[in-house]
Coordinates of C-alpha atoms in Angstrom, one line a residue:
M1 CA -72.5 45.0 35.7
N2 CA -71.7 44.6 39.1
P3 CA -67.8 45.7 39.9
W4 CA -67.4 42.8 42.4
R5 CA -68.3 40.6 39.8
W6 CA -65.9 41.7 37.5
L7 CA -63.1 42.0 40.5
S8 CA -63.7 38.1 41.4
W9 CA -63.7 36.9 37.5
L10 CA -60.1 38.9 37.6
V11 CA -58.8 36.8 40.7
M12 CA -59.8 33.3 39.0
I13 CA -58.3 34.0 35.7
L14 CA -55.2 35.3 37.4
A15 CA -55.0 32.1 40.0
C16 CA -55.6 30.0 36.8
R17 CA -52.4 31.5 35.0
A18 CA -50.3 31.3 38.5
S19 CA -51.1 27.6 38.6
Q20 CA -50.2 26.8 35.2
F21 CA -46.7 28.0 35.5
D22 CA -46.7 26.8 38.8
N23 CA -47.2 23.0 38.3
G24 CA -43.9 21.4 39.2
A25 CA -42.9 21.2 35.4
D26 CA -39.0 21.9 34.6
K27 CA -38.3 25.5 34.0
N28 CA -36.2 24.6 30.6
A29 CA -39.7 23.3 29.1
I30 CA -41.4 24.7 26.7
P31 CA -45.0 24.9 28.0
D32 CA -47.9 23.7 25.9
M33 CA -50.4 26.6 26.1
S34 CA -53.2 24.1 24.5
D35 CA -55.9 22.4 26.5
N36 CA -55.3 18.4 27.4
V37 CA -51.5 18.3 28.0
T38 CA -50.0 15.3 26.3
E39 CA -46.4 16.3 25.5
R40 CA -43.7 18.5 26.6
L41 CA -40.0 19.6 25.3
E42 CA -37.3 19.2 28.4
I43 CA -34.1 20.5 27.1
I44 CA -31.1 18.5 27.3
N45 CA -28.2 20.0 29.4
G46 CA -25.5 21.9 27.5
T47 CA -27.0 20.9 23.7
P48 CA -29.5 22.8 21.3
N49 CA -31.3 19.5 22.0
Y50 CA -34.6 18.2 23.5
K51 CA -36.4 14.9 24.9
L52 CA -39.9 15.0 23.6
I53 CA -41.7 13.5 26.6
K54 CA -44.9 11.9 25.3
P55 CA -46.8 10.2 28.3
D56 CA -48.5 7.7 26.4
K57 CA -48.7 4.0 25.7
S58 CA -46.8 4.8 22.4
T59 CA -43.7 5.5 24.1
Q60 CA -40.9 2.9 23.6
W61 CA -39.3 1.1 26.3
F62 CA -35.7 -0.7 26.0
P63 CA -36.4 -4.2 27.1
E64 CA -33.1 -4.8 27.8
R65 CA -32.8 -2.0 30.6
E66 CA -36.6 -1.5 31.3
I67 CA -35.8 2.0 30.4
K68 CA -38.0 4.5 28.8
L69 CA -36.8 5.7 25.3
D70 CA -38.1 9.3 24.5
S71 CA -37.6 11.1 21.1
C72 CA -34.9 13.5 20.9
V73 CA -35.4 16.6 18.9
R74 CA -33.8 19.9 17.6
R75 CA -35.4 23.1 16.0
A76 CA -35.1 22.9 12.1
R77 CA -37.1 23.8 9.4
C78 CA -38.8 21.5 7.8
E79 CA -39.9 20.8 4.3
P80 CA -41.5 18.0 2.1
L81 CA -39.7 15.0 1.2
N82 CA -38.4 15.3 -2.8
K83 CA -37.9 11.3 -2.5
T84 CA -40.1 9.4 0.0
S85 CA -37.9 6.7 0.1
C86 CA -34.3 6.4 1.2
L87 CA -31.5 3.6 0.1
G88 CA -34.5 1.7 -1.4
S89 CA -36.5 1.6 1.9
K90 CA -39.8 3.7 1.8
L91 CA -39.8 6.4 4.8
P92 CA -42.8 6.5 7.3
Y93 CA -42.9 10.1 7.0
D94 CA -43.3 13.0 4.6
K95 CA -41.4 16.1 5.8
T96 CA -37.5 16.1 6.5
S97 CA -34.6 19.1 7.1
V98 CA -31.1 19.1 5.9
H99 CA -30.1 21.0 8.9
L100 CA -28.2 18.0 10.5
T101 CA -25.6 17.8 7.3
F102 CA -23.4 20.2 5.7
Y103 CA -25.5 20.1 2.6
D104 CA -27.9 22.9 1.8
N105 CA -30.7 21.0 -0.2
Q106 CA -32.2 17.3 -1.0
Y107 CA -30.7 17.1 -3.9
Q108 CA -27.3 17.3 -2.4
I109 CA -28.4 15.1 0.2
Q110 CA -29.7 12.4 -2.4
T111 CA -26.6 12.7 -4.7
Q112 CA -24.4 12.0 -1.2
L113 CA -26.5 9.1 -0.2
E114 CA -26.2 7.4 -3.6
L115 CA -22.3 7.6 -3.1
Y116 CA -22.6 5.9 0.2
R117 CA -24.4 2.9 -1.3
E118 CA -20.9 1.8 -2.0
L119 CA -20.6 1.0 1.6
I120 CA -22.5 -2.5 0.2
N121 CA -19.0 -3.6 -0.5
V122 CA -18.2 -3.5 3.6
P123 CA -20.9 -5.9 3.9
T124 CA -21.5 -5.7 8.1
C125 CA -21.1 -2.1 7.7
W126 CA -23.7 -2.1 5.1
A127 CA -26.1 -3.9 7.1
V128 CA -25.9 -1.8 10.1
I129 CA -25.0 2.0 9.1
Q130 CA -28.3 2.4 6.5
P131 CA -30.5 3.4 9.6
L132 CA -27.7 5.6 10.8
L133 CA -27.8 7.5 7.3
C134 CA -31.5 7.9 6.8
S135 CA -32.0 9.3 10.0
T136 CA -29.1 11.9 9.3
F137 CA -29.6 12.7 6.2
M138 CA -33.3 12.3 5.7
P139 CA -34.4 12.8 9.2
K140 CA -38.3 12.9 10.1
C141 CA -39.5 16.5 10.7
E142 CA -42.3 18.0 12.1
R143 CA -44.3 20.8 14.1
I144 CA -44.1 20.5 17.5
L145 CA -45.5 23.0 20.0
G146 CA -46.0 25.3 17.3
Q147 CA -42.1 24.9 16.4
D148 CA -40.4 22.8 13.3
M149 CA -38.6 20.1 15.3
V150 CA -36.3 17.6 13.5
Y151 CA -36.1 14.1 15.0
L152 CA -32.2 13.0 15.9
P153 CA -30.6 9.6 15.6
S154 CA -29.5 8.4 19.2
Y155 CA -25.8 7.6 19.8
E156 CA -26.6 3.7 20.3
M157 CA -27.5 4.0 16.4
C158 CA -24.0 5.6 16.0
K159 CA -22.2 3.6 18.2
I160 CA -23.1 0.2 16.8
T161 CA -21.7 1.0 13.1
M162 CA -18.1 1.6 14.7
E163 CA -16.7 -1.4 14.9
P164 CA -18.1 -2.9 11.5
C165 CA -17.2 0.2 9.6
S166 CA -13.9 0.7 11.7
I167 CA -11.9 0.4 8.2
L168 CA -13.3 3.6 7.2
Y169 CA -13.7 5.6 10.5
N170 CA -10.3 6.9 10.9
T171 CA -10.2 8.2 6.7
S172 CA -11.9 11.0 5.2
Y173 CA -15.0 8.6 3.9
F174 CA -17.4 9.7 6.6
P175 CA -17.9 13.6 7.2
S176 CA -17.5 15.0 11.0
F177 CA -21.3 14.8 11.8
L178 CA -20.8 11.3 11.3
K179 CA -18.4 10.5 13.7
C180 CA -20.8 9.5 16.5
N181 CA -20.7 13.2 18.7
T182 CA -23.2 13.4 21.5
T183 CA -24.6 16.7 20.5
L184 CA -25.8 15.4 17.1
F185 CA -26.5 11.8 18.6
P186 CA -27.9 12.1 22.1
S187 CA -28.3 8.7 23.9
R188 CA -31.2 6.5 24.6
C189 CA -33.6 8.3 21.9
E190 CA -36.3 6.4 19.8
N191 CA -36.2 7.4 16.1
A192 CA -38.9 5.8 13.4
V193 CA -36.0 5.0 11.1
R194 CA -35.2 2.3 13.2
E195 CA -38.3 0.2 12.6
I196 CA -37.6 0.7 8.8
K197 CA -36.3 -3.2 7.3
F198 CA -33.3 -2.4 5.0
N199 CA -31.9 -4.3 2.2
T200 CA -28.5 -6.0 4.5
S201 CA -27.4 -7.9 1.5
G202 CA -23.6 -6.9 0.6
K203 CA -20.9 -7.9 -1.2
C204 CA -16.9 -7.7 -1.4
L205 CA -14.6 -5.5 -2.8
P206 CA -12.4 -7.5 -5.2
P207 CA -10.2 -9.2 -5.0
L208 CA -11.4 -9.6 -1.1
I209 CA -14.2 -12.5 -1.6
H210 CA -17.2 -13.6 0.9
T211 CA -16.5 -15.7 3.8
D212 CA -18.6 -16.5 6.6
K213 CA -15.5 -18.0 8.9
P214 CA -14.6 -15.4 11.3
L215 CA -10.6 -16.7 11.2
H216 CA -10.9 -15.6 7.3
F217 CA -12.4 -12.3 7.8
Y218 CA -9.9 -9.4 6.4
E219 CA -9.0 -6.8 9.2
G220 CA -11.8 -4.2 9.8
I221 CA -14.3 -5.9 6.7
S222 CA -16.2 -8.6 8.5
G223 CA -17.7 -11.1 6.2
C224 CA -15.0 -10.7 3.8
G225 CA -11.6 -12.5 3.4
L226 CA -8.4 -12.6 0.8
P227 CA -8.9 -15.0 -1.8
C228 CA -7.1 -18.0 -1.8
R229 CA -4.6 -16.8 -4.6
D230 CA -2.3 -14.6 -2.8
P231 CA -2.9 -10.8 -4.0
L232 CA 0.3 -9.5 -3.1
Y233 CA 1.9 -11.6 -6.0
T234 CA 1.1 -11.4 -9.3
E235 CA -0.1 -14.1 -11.7
D236 CA 3.2 -13.9 -13.7
E237 CA 4.9 -14.3 -10.2
H238 CA 2.5 -17.5 -9.4
Q239 CA 3.9 -19.2 -12.3
Q240 CA 7.4 -18.2 -11.9
I241 CA 7.4 -19.5 -8.4
H242 CA 5.2 -22.5 -9.6
R243 CA 8.0 -23.2 -12.7
L244 CA 10.9 -23.5 -10.2
V245 CA 9.0 -25.5 -7.8
A246 CA 8.4 -28.0 -10.5
W247 CA 12.0 -27.9 -11.6
G248 CA 13.7 -27.7 -8.4
A249 CA 11.7 -30.4 -6.6
G250 CA 11.9 -32.9 -9.9
V251 CA 15.6 -32.7 -10.3
C252 CA 16.1 -33.2 -6.6
L253 CA 13.8 -35.8 -6.3
A254 CA 15.7 -37.7 -9.3
L255 CA 19.3 -37.0 -7.4
N256 CA 17.9 -38.3 -4.2
L257 CA 16.1 -41.6 -5.8
L258 CA 19.3 -42.3 -7.7
T259 CA 21.2 -42.2 -4.3
V260 CA 18.8 -44.3 -2.9
A261 CA 18.9 -46.7 -5.8
T262 CA 22.9 -46.6 -5.6
F263 CA 22.5 -47.7 -1.7
L264 CA 20.2 -50.3 -2.6
I265 CA 22.1 -52.2 -5.6
D266 CA 25.2 -52.5 -3.2
W267 CA 23.5 -53.1 -0.1
R268 CA 25.7 -55.3 1.3
S269 CA 29.1 -52.9 1.1
A270 CA 26.8 -49.8 1.7
N271 CA 25.1 -50.8 4.8
K272 CA 27.7 -49.3 7.2
Y273 CA 27.7 -46.4 9.4
P274 CA 28.4 -43.2 9.0
A275 CA 27.7 -43.8 5.2
L276 CA 24.4 -45.7 5.6
V277 CA 23.4 -42.5 7.1
I278 CA 23.5 -40.7 3.6
F279 CA 20.6 -43.1 2.4
Y280 CA 18.3 -41.9 5.0
I281 CA 18.9 -38.1 4.8
N282 CA 18.1 -38.9 0.4
V283 CA 15.1 -41.1 1.6
C284 CA 13.9 -37.8 3.7
F285 CA 14.5 -35.5 0.8
A286 CA 13.2 -37.9 -1.6
V287 CA 9.7 -38.1 -0.1
A288 CA 10.0 -33.9 1.0
S289 CA 10.3 -33.6 -2.7
M290 CA 7.2 -35.5 -3.8
G291 CA 5.4 -33.7 -1.3
W292 CA 6.4 -30.2 -3.1
L293 CA 5.1 -32.2 -6.8
I294 CA 1.8 -33.2 -5.4
Q295 CA 0.6 -29.3 -6.0
F296 CA 1.2 -30.5 -10.0
G297 CA -1.4 -33.1 -10.2
V298 CA -4.8 -31.6 -11.9
G299 CA -6.9 -29.7 -9.5
S300 CA -4.4 -30.6 -6.9
R301 CA -3.3 -27.1 -5.9
D302 CA -6.6 -25.2 -5.0
D303 CA -7.5 -28.7 -3.2
I304 CA -4.2 -28.1 -1.2
V305 CA -4.3 -24.6 -0.1
C306 CA -7.8 -23.3 -0.7
S307 CA -10.7 -23.7 1.8
K308 CA -14.4 -24.7 0.5
D309 CA -15.2 -20.9 0.4
G310 CA -12.4 -19.8 -2.1
T311 CA -10.1 -18.3 1.0
R312 CA -6.7 -19.6 1.8
R313 CA -6.5 -22.4 4.4
Q314 CA -5.3 -21.3 7.7
G315 CA -5.3 -22.5 11.2
E316 CA -5.2 -26.5 9.7
P317 CA -6.0 -29.0 10.5
S318 CA -9.7 -27.8 10.7
A319 CA -13.1 -30.4 10.8
E320 CA -14.5 -28.5 8.1
E321 CA -11.6 -29.3 5.1
N322 CA -10.5 -32.5 4.0
L323 CA -6.7 -33.5 4.7
S324 CA -5.0 -32.7 1.6
C325 CA -3.2 -29.6 3.5
V326 CA -2.1 -31.7 6.2
V327 CA -1.0 -34.5 4.2
V328 CA 1.5 -32.1 2.1
F329 CA 2.2 -30.8 5.4
V330 CA 3.6 -33.8 7.3
L331 CA 5.5 -34.9 4.0
V332 CA 7.4 -31.6 3.6
Y333 CA 7.7 -30.4 6.8
Y334 CA 7.9 -33.5 8.3
F335 CA 10.4 -35.3 6.2
M336 CA 12.5 -31.9 6.0
M337 CA 12.9 -32.0 9.8
A338 CA 14.0 -35.5 9.9
A339 CA 16.6 -34.6 7.3
C340 CA 18.1 -32.2 9.1
V341 CA 18.6 -34.5 12.2
W342 CA 20.0 -37.2 10.3
F343 CA 22.5 -34.4 8.9
V344 CA 23.5 -34.0 12.5
I345 CA 23.8 -37.5 13.0
F346 CA 25.9 -38.0 9.9
T347 CA 28.5 -35.3 11.2
Y348 CA 28.5 -37.0 14.7
A349 CA 29.4 -40.5 13.2
W350 CA 31.9 -38.7 10.7
H351 CA 33.7 -37.2 13.8
M352 CA 33.6 -40.3 15.8
S353 CA 35.3 -42.2 12.5
F354 CA 37.6 -39.1 12.5
R355 CA 38.7 -39.5 16.1
A356 CA 39.8 -42.8 16.2
L357 CA 40.1 -44.4 12.8
G358 CA 39.8 -48.2 12.3
K359 CA 38.6 -48.4 16.5
I360 CA 35.0 -46.8 15.8
Q361 CA 32.7 -48.9 13.9
D362 CA 31.3 -51.7 16.1
R363 CA 30.7 -48.5 18.6
I364 CA 28.8 -46.5 15.8
D365 CA 26.7 -49.2 14.7
K366 CA 25.7 -50.3 18.2
K367 CA 24.5 -46.7 18.6
A368 CA 21.9 -47.5 15.5
A369 CA 19.2 -47.5 17.4
Y370 CA 19.5 -44.5 19.2
F371 CA 20.2 -42.9 15.8
H372 CA 16.9 -44.1 14.2
L373 CA 15.0 -43.0 17.5
V374 CA 16.2 -39.6 17.8
A375 CA 15.7 -39.0 14.0
W376 CA 12.3 -39.8 13.7
S377 CA 10.7 -39.2 16.9
L378 CA 12.1 -35.0 17.4
P379 CA 10.4 -34.1 13.7
L380 CA 7.7 -36.2 14.9
I381 CA 7.2 -34.0 17.9
L382 CA 7.6 -30.7 16.1
T383 CA 4.9 -31.9 13.5
I384 CA 2.4 -32.8 16.3
A385 CA 3.3 -29.6 18.2
T386 CA 2.2 -27.6 14.4
M387 CA -0.6 -29.4 14.3
A388 CA -1.8 -29.1 17.9
F389 CA -1.1 -25.0 17.7
G390 CA -3.0 -24.8 14.7
E391 CA -0.2 -23.4 12.6
V392 CA -0.5 -25.3 9.3
D393 CA -1.2 -23.1 6.3
G394 CA -1.7 -23.1 2.9
S395 CA 0.0 -20.8 0.3
S396 CA -0.9 -20.3 -3.1
V397 CA 2.7 -19.4 -4.3
T398 CA 4.3 -22.0 -3.0
G399 CA 1.8 -24.7 -3.6
I400 CA 2.1 -26.2 -0.5
C401 CA 0.5 -25.9 3.2
F402 CA 3.5 -25.0 6.0
V403 CA 4.3 -24.1 9.2
G404 CA 3.5 -20.5 10.1
Y405 CA 2.6 -18.5 6.8
V406 CA 0.3 -16.2 8.9
N407 CA 2.0 -16.7 12.5
H408 CA 5.7 -15.6 12.2
P409 CA 6.8 -16.3 15.7
M410 CA 5.5 -19.7 15.2
R411 CA 7.6 -20.1 12.1
A412 CA 10.8 -18.7 13.9
A413 CA 9.9 -21.2 16.9
L414 CA 9.0 -24.5 14.6
L415 CA 11.2 -24.1 11.8
L416 CA 14.3 -21.5 12.1
A417 CA 14.9 -22.5 15.9
P418 CA 15.6 -26.1 14.8
L419 CA 17.4 -25.1 11.8
S420 CA 19.6 -22.9 14.0
V421 CA 20.3 -26.0 16.4
V422 CA 21.2 -28.3 12.9
L423 CA 23.6 -25.4 11.8
A424 CA 25.4 -25.2 15.2
L425 CA 25.7 -28.8 15.9
G426 CA 26.6 -30.0 12.7
G427 CA 28.9 -27.2 12.0
Y428 CA 30.7 -28.1 15.3
F429 CA 31.2 -32.0 14.6
L430 CA 32.1 -31.4 11.2
L431 CA 34.7 -28.5 11.7
R432 CA 35.8 -30.9 14.6
G433 CA 36.1 -34.0 11.9
V434 CA 38.1 -31.8 9.6
F435 CA 40.5 -30.8 11.9
S436 CA 41.2 -34.6 13.2
L437 CA 41.7 -35.5 9.5
I438 CA 44.3 -32.2 9.2
A439 CA 45.9 -33.9 12.5
V440 CA 46.2 -36.7 11.4
R441 CA 47.4 -36.2 7.6
V442 CA 50.0 -33.7 9.4
S443 CA 51.2 -35.9 11.8
S444 CA 51.3 -38.8 9.5
K445 CA 52.5 -37.5 6.4
D446 CA 56.0 -39.6 6.2
V447 CA 54.0 -42.9 7.6
I448 CA 50.4 -43.1 5.0
S449 CA 50.6 -44.1 1.4
P450 CA 50.0 -41.6 -1.2
R451 CA 46.8 -43.0 -1.7
A452 CA 45.8 -42.6 1.6
A453 CA 47.1 -39.4 1.7
N454 CA 44.9 -38.6 -1.3
K455 CA 42.0 -40.0 0.2
I456 CA 42.2 -37.8 3.1
R457 CA 42.6 -34.9 1.2
Q458 CA 39.5 -35.6 -0.8
T459 CA 37.8 -36.4 2.9
I460 CA 38.6 -33.2 4.0
T461 CA 37.9 -31.0 0.8
R462 CA 34.3 -33.0 0.7
C463 CA 33.6 -32.2 4.3
S464 CA 34.3 -28.7 4.0
L465 CA 32.5 -27.8 1.4
T466 CA 29.8 -29.6 2.4
A467 CA 30.0 -27.5 6.1
A468 CA 30.0 -24.2 3.6
L469 CA 27.5 -24.9 1.3
V470 CA 25.3 -26.0 4.5
A471 CA 25.8 -22.9 6.3
V472 CA 25.6 -20.6 3.2
F473 CA 22.0 -22.3 2.4
I474 CA 20.9 -22.2 6.3
C475 CA 22.3 -18.7 6.6
V476 CA 20.5 -17.6 3.4
T477 CA 17.3 -19.3 4.4
F478 CA 17.1 -16.9 7.8
A479 CA 18.0 -14.0 5.5
C480 CA 15.0 -14.5 3.4
H481 CA 12.6 -15.5 6.4
I482 CA 13.7 -12.4 8.3
Y483 CA 13.1 -10.5 5.4
E484 CA 9.8 -11.4 5.0
F485 CA 9.1 -11.4 8.9
R486 CA 10.4 -7.4 9.1
N487 CA 8.3 -6.7 5.8
A488 CA 5.2 -8.2 6.4
E489 CA 3.7 -5.6 8.1
L490 CA 4.7 -3.2 5.7
W491 CA 3.2 -5.2 3.0
K492 CA 0.2 -5.6 4.7
E493 CA -0.4 -2.3 5.9
A494 CA 0.2 -1.2 2.2
F495 CA -2.7 -3.7 0.9
K496 CA -5.0 -2.2 3.6
K497 CA -4.5 1.3 2.1
N498 CA -5.0 0.3 -1.4
I499 CA -8.4 -1.3 -0.3
I500 CA -9.5 1.9 1.8
C501 CA -8.3 4.1 -1.2
R502 CA -10.3 1.9 -3.7
L503 CA -13.4 2.0 -1.6
E504 CA -13.1 5.9 -1.1
A505 CA -12.6 6.3 -4.8
L506 CA -15.9 4.6 -5.3
K507 CA -17.0 7.9 -3.5
E508 CA -14.6 10.1 -5.2
P509 CA -14.0 8.7 -8.9
E510 CA -11.0 11.1 -9.2
K511 CA -9.2 9.3 -6.6
E512 CA -6.2 7.3 -7.9
C513 CA -5.0 4.4 -6.0
S514 CA -1.4 2.9 -6.2
G515 CA -0.7 -1.1 -5.3
G516 CA 2.3 0.3 -2.9
V517 CA 4.8 -2.0 -1.7
R518 CA 5.0 -5.2 -2.3
P519 CA 7.5 -8.7 -1.3
S520 CA 10.2 -9.6 -3.7
V521 CA 9.5 -12.5 -5.8
S522 CA 13.7 -13.2 -6.3
V523 CA 13.7 -13.5 -2.1
L524 CA 11.2 -16.2 -2.2
Q525 CA 13.2 -18.0 -5.2
L526 CA 16.3 -17.7 -3.6
R527 CA 15.2 -19.4 -0.3
L528 CA 13.2 -22.1 -2.2
L529 CA 16.4 -22.5 -4.4
C530 CA 18.5 -23.3 -0.8
C531 CA 16.0 -25.9 -0.1
F532 CA 16.4 -28.0 -3.1
A533 CA 20.0 -27.5 -3.3
A534 CA 20.5 -28.7 -0.1
G535 CA 19.0 -31.9 -1.0
A536 CA 21.0 -32.1 -4.2
L537 CA 23.8 -31.5 -2.2
M538 CA 23.2 -34.6 0.0
A539 CA 22.8 -36.7 -3.2
S540 CA 26.4 -35.7 -4.2
W541 CA 28.0 -38.0 -1.6
T542 CA 27.6 -40.7 -3.8
W543 CA 28.9 -39.3 -7.0
T544 CA 32.2 -41.3 -6.5
A545 CA 34.1 -43.9 -8.4
A546 CA 33.0 -46.2 -5.8
A547 CA 29.5 -45.7 -6.7
A548 CA 30.1 -45.8 -10.5
A549 CA 31.6 -49.0 -10.0
A550 CA 28.6 -50.3 -8.3
W551 CA 26.5 -49.4 -10.9
R552 CA 29.0 -51.1 -13.1
R553 CA 28.9 -54.3 -11.3
Y554 CA 25.0 -54.3 -11.3
A555 CA 24.4 -53.9 -14.9
A556 CA 27.2 -56.8 -15.6
R557 CA 24.7 -59.0 -12.9
C558 CA 21.9 -57.7 -14.9
A559 CA 23.2 -58.6 -18.3
A560 CA 24.3 -61.8 -17.0
L561 CA 20.5 -62.7 -16.2
Y562 CA 19.8 -62.2 -19.8

């Protein structure tokens, strides 16, 4: 053959080879040596990963941003799938790789995936994490450009799980390779697993229950909420508190009604200030006690404190629920606040009476309209403000709806702050009145009769005892509320740790979970006793010889009628 022909063939071959490597392709790309180039690999800087570029119509697009999504791959060893489904859904490929995990074989991976099925107890997490688990534990693997390549899950697939699964992300539940690092999870990568339809229905780990109300979602577990029955208290503790409320409110109601009846049977002589204020105080405590006792009707407690979905009522009033919670709140809160205002008026009236014995009666009677205006309007303002802020919450333990069971600062502002004012003003007027009486007794001991001196002494004793007991009741109430405020986060965190531990125990059966710290039922009992004891104390102002005489006269009148 002609040597020139050989030379021309050699030049043509070299020219073709040169043009193949000098066509503008990325120097980091792995070339396709085949005819008809349809795809290529571009290395992702700083990682062992590649973008698989497929310049054809099958490439997916991200419509929100008009960005083309390419597959992301990494060198691995492919092996046939031992199981063609993942978490109950069929996989659209037949080969996988174990190189994205810490595990050595598919049997270990299947065992681990079965354990992750317990994430069904975190419904919103379960709904979004299944594609991530399958694309990581059982990823697609195939031969690309002569090399085994495994398809990587995208960073977006991982990131979307962070909030729904947040309750477990900072624990040992997930291995490090599921913590959304950008080496394993490159951004904007198309993955075949995203097209698989999974069963997204979940359930809630007891004691949590399913709810669709975001307000009731338990922290970190959307779709689940705390049950109406407070899990921080045992069933026995619930029954203890219910018995205490029944006896305390029942006795308080009986004593208050007896006092009201004592005034009514002798209204002509009893209808005078400051004694008449005791009548209004007892009316208020009687109505509040009725509010406490409503829960003991058949099915009433659940109707009052529980939502329709079985969670505890909070943020009332709401359009979705009935008014039973709000009605009980008004009966208890409004009339207890009214009783407190009437108590301050009572101490003021006594103070004015003691300052000028025998001269002040007309002046006090003329202020009656102002007393009523203040006593009924101030509690009304507080009640309306509480409902406007949506701070009425139910409690399965006490069986009523009250202010700030959830929002403690609001309870401090709408309950403890008014009680502070009552303690300050009531204590001031009572002490001033007692000092006035003591001054009268000392300055007039040689003038007044022994009977008058004895009456002054009894009044001083009663006022002093009332002031001391009211101060004790309010201070103990403050201490109980402060105890709850200071420890609420501790109890909440202990309960959350227990929930997390029990979720982890589903994956690690040998793990033991303790209940952690809980609130003291004795503190709650003490707080409730102070409430009912205050009502009984106000009723005791009619436990006098004059009241007994009034009942004897009433009995005589009734006997005369028959």
